[in-house]
Short mmCIF file of C-alpha atoms in Angstrom, two decimals:
data_model
loop_
_atom_site.label_atom_id
_atom_site.label_comp_id
_atom_site.label_asym_id
_atom_site.label_seq_id
_atom_site.Cartn_x
_atom_site.Cartn_y
_atom_site.Cartn_z
CA MET U 6 58.97 112.04 71.30
CA ASN U 7 57.14 112.35 73.71
CA LYS U 8 58.81 112.27 77.25
CA THR U 9 57.10 112.08 81.01
CA LEU U 10 58.69 113.10 83.80
CA VAL U 11 57.85 112.34 87.07
CA CYS U 12 59.13 114.76 90.15
CA ILE U 13 59.52 112.60 93.17
CA THR U 14 60.84 112.74 96.66
CA ILE U 15 62.80 110.75 98.70
CA GLN U 16 59.61 108.56 99.71
CA GLN U 17 58.06 105.03 99.31
CA ASN U 18 54.95 106.73 97.84
CA SER U 19 56.85 108.09 95.16
CA LYS U 20 56.28 104.45 94.00
CA ARG U 21 53.05 105.36 92.73
CA LEU U 22 54.31 108.41 90.89
CA ILE U 23 56.58 106.78 89.22
CA ARG U 24 54.02 104.08 88.01
CA LYS U 25 51.70 106.51 86.65
CA GLY U 26 54.31 108.02 84.38
CA HIS U 27 55.38 104.84 83.10
CA GLU U 28 52.06 104.06 81.98
CA LEU U 29 51.52 107.13 80.60
CA ALA U 30 55.26 107.39 78.94
CA LYS U 31 53.66 103.68 77.60
CA GLU U 32 50.54 105.03 76.73
CA THR U 33 52.42 108.16 74.51
CA ASP U 34 54.91 105.87 72.85
CA GLY U 35 57.34 107.98 74.91
CA GLU U 36 60.13 108.15 76.98
CA LEU U 37 60.48 108.08 80.80
CA HIS U 38 61.99 110.88 82.86
CA ILE U 39 61.73 110.97 87.05
CA ILE U 40 63.60 113.82 89.02
CA HIS U 41 64.39 115.08 92.43
CA ILE U 42 65.92 117.57 93.28
CA ARG U 43 66.92 117.84 97.08
CA LYS U 44 66.97 121.66 98.46
CA GLY U 45 71.10 122.33 98.91
CA GLU U 46 74.57 120.50 98.80
CA THR U 47 73.40 117.06 99.17
CA ILE U 48 70.74 114.16 98.08
CA PHE U 49 71.56 112.08 101.51
CA GLU U 50 70.00 113.90 104.30
CA SER U 51 69.22 110.66 106.49
CA PRO U 52 71.49 107.70 106.59
CA ASP U 53 67.81 105.54 105.04
CA SER U 54 68.29 108.57 102.51
CA SER U 55 70.77 106.64 100.89
CA LEU U 56 68.70 102.86 100.74
CA LEU U 57 65.52 104.47 99.21
CA PHE U 58 67.50 106.58 97.32
CA GLU U 59 68.73 103.32 95.77
CA GLU U 60 65.08 101.55 95.48
CA LEU U 61 63.42 104.38 94.19
CA PHE U 62 66.66 103.99 91.21
CA VAL U 63 66.34 100.22 91.17
CA TYR U 64 62.45 100.73 90.44
CA GLY U 65 62.78 103.20 87.66
CA SER U 66 65.20 102.39 85.89
CA GLU U 67 63.61 98.29 85.93
CA LEU U 68 60.68 100.55 84.50
CA GLY U 69 62.72 101.88 81.78
CA GLY U 70 62.98 105.46 82.81
CA GLN U 71 66.26 107.82 83.53
CA VAL U 72 66.87 108.04 86.62
CA HIS U 73 67.95 111.97 87.72
CA PHE U 74 68.95 113.28 91.11
CA LEU U 75 69.80 116.51 91.24
CA CYS U 76 71.43 119.39 93.68
CA SER U 77 69.84 123.11 93.80
CA THR U 78 68.84 126.00 95.87
CA ASP U 79 65.34 127.21 93.41
CA ILE U 80 63.83 124.07 92.88
CA PRO U 81 60.99 124.63 90.36
CA LYS U 82 63.55 126.80 88.33
CA THR U 83 65.43 123.54 87.59
CA ILE U 84 62.32 121.47 86.97
CA HIS U 85 61.29 124.32 84.74
CA GLU U 86 64.39 124.28 82.93
CA PHE U 87 64.33 120.34 83.08
CA ILE U 88 61.75 120.44 81.29
CA ILE U 89 62.54 123.05 78.99
CA HIS U 90 66.14 121.08 77.77
CA ASN U 91 64.55 118.08 77.73
CA ALA U 92 61.01 118.66 75.85
CA ILE U 93 59.67 117.02 78.24
CA THR U 94 55.48 116.93 77.20
CA HIS U 95 53.84 115.30 80.06
CA LEU U 96 54.87 116.26 83.68
CA VAL U 97 53.42 113.61 87.05
CA ILE U 98 53.46 115.24 90.27
CA GLY U 99 51.59 114.82 93.26
CA LYS U 100 49.67 116.98 95.84
CA PRO U 101 51.70 118.41 98.29
CA PRO U 102 50.53 118.09 101.81
CA VAL U 103 48.34 119.81 103.49
CA LEU U 104 48.13 122.45 106.90
CA ALA U 105 44.98 122.48 109.28
CA ASN U 106 44.38 125.50 107.81
CA ASN U 107 43.95 123.72 104.34
CA GLN U 108 46.79 125.45 102.65
CA ALA U 109 49.26 123.45 100.81
CA ILE U 110 52.35 124.12 101.64
CA SER U 111 54.09 123.99 98.80
CA THR U 112 54.87 126.55 96.25
CA VAL U 113 56.82 123.92 94.19
CA TYR U 114 53.65 122.45 93.30
CA GLU U 115 51.87 125.82 92.04
CA ALA U 116 55.25 127.25 89.99
CA LEU U 117 54.73 123.17 88.46
CA LEU U 118 50.64 124.14 87.37
CA ASN U 119 52.27 127.16 85.15
CA LEU U 120 54.27 125.03 82.96
CA PRO U 121 54.43 125.96 78.81
CA GLU U 122 50.76 125.07 77.21
CA THR U 123 53.19 122.19 75.89
CA THR U 124 53.64 120.52 79.05
CA GLN U 125 50.43 117.83 80.36
CA VAL U 126 50.46 118.37 83.85
CA CYS U 127 48.72 115.72 85.89
CA VAL U 128 47.96 115.43 89.56
CA LEU U 129 47.50 112.58 91.47
CA ASP U 130 46.20 112.96 95.14
CA ARG U 131 47.78 112.60 98.56
CA GLN U 132 48.36 108.45 99.33
CA GLU U 133 49.09 108.65 103.61
CA ASN U 134 51.04 104.90 104.12
#
């Protein structure tokens, strides 16, 4: 069975990633999984986080996805373990922000590009709100 995993952050722009994951899961007649991993002890870093968390949870669920919110100090490792444990076949991620010197600020992004060959990776360009 095909399984699509969408990696999101707690921001409005994540709906675009979820939508792409939903399309891919539908095309492959597979499952949709949506994951957010918060670095540290809690996913609620601000009062707005809980509202956006709820909105993304509802949106992903309405599209038939299973939504997973986890905490970890090693985000790439946690995502990689999730992919292996759940036999994920497709991964949807967004490109990280770029600094003034054209360097990406996310080592998570780079680590996710080095997944097993059995996982197809779809990278969406950033869109500013």
